[in-house]
Coordinates of C-alpha atoms in Angstrom, one line a residue:
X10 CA 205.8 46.9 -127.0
X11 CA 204.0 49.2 -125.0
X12 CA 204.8 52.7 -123.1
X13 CA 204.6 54.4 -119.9
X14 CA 204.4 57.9 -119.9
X15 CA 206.3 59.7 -117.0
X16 CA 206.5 63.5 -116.8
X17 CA 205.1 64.0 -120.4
X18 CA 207.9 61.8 -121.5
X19 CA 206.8 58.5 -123.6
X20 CA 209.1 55.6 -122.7
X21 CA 208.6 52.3 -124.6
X22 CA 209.6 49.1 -123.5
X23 CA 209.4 45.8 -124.0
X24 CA 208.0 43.4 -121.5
X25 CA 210.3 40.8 -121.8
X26 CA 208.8 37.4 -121.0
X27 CA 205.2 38.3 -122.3
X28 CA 203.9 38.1 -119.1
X29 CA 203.8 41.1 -117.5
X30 CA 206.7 40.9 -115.5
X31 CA 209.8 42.6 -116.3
X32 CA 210.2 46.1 -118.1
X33 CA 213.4 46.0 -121.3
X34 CA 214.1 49.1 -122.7
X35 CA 213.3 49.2 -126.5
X36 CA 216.2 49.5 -128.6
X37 CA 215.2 53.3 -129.5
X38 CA 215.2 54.3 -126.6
X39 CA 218.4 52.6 -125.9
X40 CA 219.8 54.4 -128.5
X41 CA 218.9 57.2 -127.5
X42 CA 220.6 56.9 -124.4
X43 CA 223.8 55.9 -126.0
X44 CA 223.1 59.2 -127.3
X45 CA 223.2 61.5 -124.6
X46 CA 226.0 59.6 -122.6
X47 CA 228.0 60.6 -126.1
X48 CA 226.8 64.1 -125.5
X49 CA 229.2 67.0 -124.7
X50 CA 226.6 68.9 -122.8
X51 CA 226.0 66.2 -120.6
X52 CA 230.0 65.7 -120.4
X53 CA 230.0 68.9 -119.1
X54 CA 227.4 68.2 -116.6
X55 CA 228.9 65.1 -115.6
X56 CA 232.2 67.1 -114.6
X57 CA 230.4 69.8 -113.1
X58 CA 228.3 68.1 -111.0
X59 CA 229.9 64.3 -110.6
X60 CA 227.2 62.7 -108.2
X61 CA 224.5 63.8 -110.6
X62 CA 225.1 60.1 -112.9
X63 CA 224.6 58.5 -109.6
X64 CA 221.7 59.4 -108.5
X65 CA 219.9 59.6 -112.0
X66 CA 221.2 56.0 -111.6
X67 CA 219.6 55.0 -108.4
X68 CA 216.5 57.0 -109.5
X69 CA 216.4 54.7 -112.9
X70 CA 217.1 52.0 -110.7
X71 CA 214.0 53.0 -108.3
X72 CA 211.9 53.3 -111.3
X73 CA 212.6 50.2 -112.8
X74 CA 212.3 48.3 -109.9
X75 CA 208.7 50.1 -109.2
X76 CA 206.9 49.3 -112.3
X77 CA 208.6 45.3 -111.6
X78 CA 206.8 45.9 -108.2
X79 CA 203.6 47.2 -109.7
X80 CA 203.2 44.4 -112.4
X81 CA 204.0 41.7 -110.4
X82 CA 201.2 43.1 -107.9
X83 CA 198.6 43.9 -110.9
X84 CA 199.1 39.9 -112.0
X85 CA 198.8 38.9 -108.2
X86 CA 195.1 40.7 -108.5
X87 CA 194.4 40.3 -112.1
X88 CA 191.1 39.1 -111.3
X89 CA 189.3 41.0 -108.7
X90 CA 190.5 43.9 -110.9
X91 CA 189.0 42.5 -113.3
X92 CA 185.8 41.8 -111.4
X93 CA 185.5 44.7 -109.7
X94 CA 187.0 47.7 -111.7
X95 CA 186.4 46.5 -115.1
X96 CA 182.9 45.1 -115.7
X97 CA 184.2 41.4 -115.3
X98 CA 185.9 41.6 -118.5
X99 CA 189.1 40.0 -117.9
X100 CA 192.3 41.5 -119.6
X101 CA 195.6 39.6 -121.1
X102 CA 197.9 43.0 -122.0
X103 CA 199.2 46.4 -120.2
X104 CA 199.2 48.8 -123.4
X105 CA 200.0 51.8 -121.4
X106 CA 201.3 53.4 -118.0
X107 CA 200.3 57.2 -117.3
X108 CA 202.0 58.4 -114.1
X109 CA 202.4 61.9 -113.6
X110 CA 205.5 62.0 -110.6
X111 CA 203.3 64.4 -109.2
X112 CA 203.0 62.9 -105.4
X113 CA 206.3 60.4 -105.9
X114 CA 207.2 59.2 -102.6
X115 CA 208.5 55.7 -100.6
X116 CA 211.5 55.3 -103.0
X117 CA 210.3 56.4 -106.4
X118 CA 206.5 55.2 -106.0
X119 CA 203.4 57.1 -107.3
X120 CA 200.1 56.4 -108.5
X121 CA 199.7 55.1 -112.1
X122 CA 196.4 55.0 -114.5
X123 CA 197.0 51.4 -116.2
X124 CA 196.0 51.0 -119.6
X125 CA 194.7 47.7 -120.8
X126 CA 192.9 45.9 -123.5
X127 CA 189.8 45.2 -121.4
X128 CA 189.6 48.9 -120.1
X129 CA 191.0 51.4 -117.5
X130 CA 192.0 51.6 -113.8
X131 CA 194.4 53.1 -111.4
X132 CA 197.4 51.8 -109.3
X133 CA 197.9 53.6 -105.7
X134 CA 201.1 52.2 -104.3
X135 CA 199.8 53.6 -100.7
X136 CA 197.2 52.7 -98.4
X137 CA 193.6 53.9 -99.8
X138 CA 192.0 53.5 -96.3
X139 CA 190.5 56.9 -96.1
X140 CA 189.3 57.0 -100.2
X141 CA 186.7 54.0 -99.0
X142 CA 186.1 56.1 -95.8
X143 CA 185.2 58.8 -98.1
X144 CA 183.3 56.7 -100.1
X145 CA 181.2 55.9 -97.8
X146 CA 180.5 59.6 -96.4
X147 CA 180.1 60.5 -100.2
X148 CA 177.2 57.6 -100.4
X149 CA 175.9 58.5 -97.4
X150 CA 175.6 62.5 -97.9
X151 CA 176.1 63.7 -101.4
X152 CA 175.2 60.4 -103.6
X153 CA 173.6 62.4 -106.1
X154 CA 176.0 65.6 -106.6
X155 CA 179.5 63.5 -107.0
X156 CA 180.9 60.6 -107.7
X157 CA 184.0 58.7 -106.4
X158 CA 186.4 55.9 -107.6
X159 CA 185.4 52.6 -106.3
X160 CA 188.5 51.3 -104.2
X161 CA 189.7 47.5 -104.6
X162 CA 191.5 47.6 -101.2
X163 CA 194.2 45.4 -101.2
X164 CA 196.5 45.8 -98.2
X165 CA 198.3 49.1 -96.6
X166 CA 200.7 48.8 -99.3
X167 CA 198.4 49.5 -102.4
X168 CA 195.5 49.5 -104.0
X169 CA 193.5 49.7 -106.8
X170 CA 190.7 52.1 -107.8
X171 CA 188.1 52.7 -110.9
X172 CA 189.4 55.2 -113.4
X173 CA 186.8 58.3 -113.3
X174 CA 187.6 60.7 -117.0
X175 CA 188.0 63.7 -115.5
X176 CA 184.6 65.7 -116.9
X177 CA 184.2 69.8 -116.1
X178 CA 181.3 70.4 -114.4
X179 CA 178.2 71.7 -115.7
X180 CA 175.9 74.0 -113.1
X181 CA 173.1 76.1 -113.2
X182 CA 175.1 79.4 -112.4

């Protein structure tokens, strides 16, 4: 199995087929759920508040159907991702999904660092246009103070880009 992390919150899950392609949820987790639905807090909650189940529903739902989205899209353009963000090494499983929800927008999308065993990159489910614009102004004017992510522009839909460790910054000050 492997996880995504969301919020701080690990969620493992199987990918069903072993290709990539559909996201099951593992049965702790499941239990878990079965949990909290048994819960009298979240009875309470539920009668207070009855639209709340439905749109934690459609936001599951949302969910779900992103990370479907942004597999089948990673498999699409397993290898210029490979060529271009990952040294050429090519790479045969996901072992992790980071997103912080952050910036979610566009029915439950948001950018996602992608974990596999060949090394690291990030998913933007938005058009990266203006990070290869900037890019280029970077290269242009400040090549040897900063660096930015190299872009694998896709479409106006998404991209990919190289994941950069965040480092703090050491000066002469």
């Amino acid at each position: 199995f492997s996880k995504i992390s969301c919020l701080g919150i690990i969620i493992p899950f199987f990918l069903s087929d072993g290709n990539m392609t559909k996201i099951t949820l593992t049965p702790s987790l499941s239990s878990i759920v079965l949990c909290i639905k048994d819960s009298l807090m979240v009875q309470k909650i539920q009668k207070e508040f009855p639209q709340l189940k439905e749109e934690i529903i459609r936001r599951c739902e949302l969910f779900i159907s992103f990370i479907n989205e942004m597999t089948q899209r990673i498999i699409n353009n397993k290898k210029e991702i490979s060529d271009k963000l990952l040294d050429r090494k090519s790479f045969s499983v996901i072992t992790g999904l980071s997103a912080s929800g952050a910036d979610v927008h566009n029915n439950g999308r948001t950018t996602v660092v992608v974990d596999t065993d060949a090394g690291t990159f990030v998913y933007k489910p938005h058009d990266c246009t203006s990070d290869t614009v900037f890019e280029k102004i970077r290269k242009l004017y400040f090549y040897d103070i900063f660096r930015t992510p190299e872009v694998l522009f896709i479409s106006d839909c998404y991209s990919f880009c190289e994941y950069i460790e965040n480092k703090v910054a050491i000066t002469d000050a």
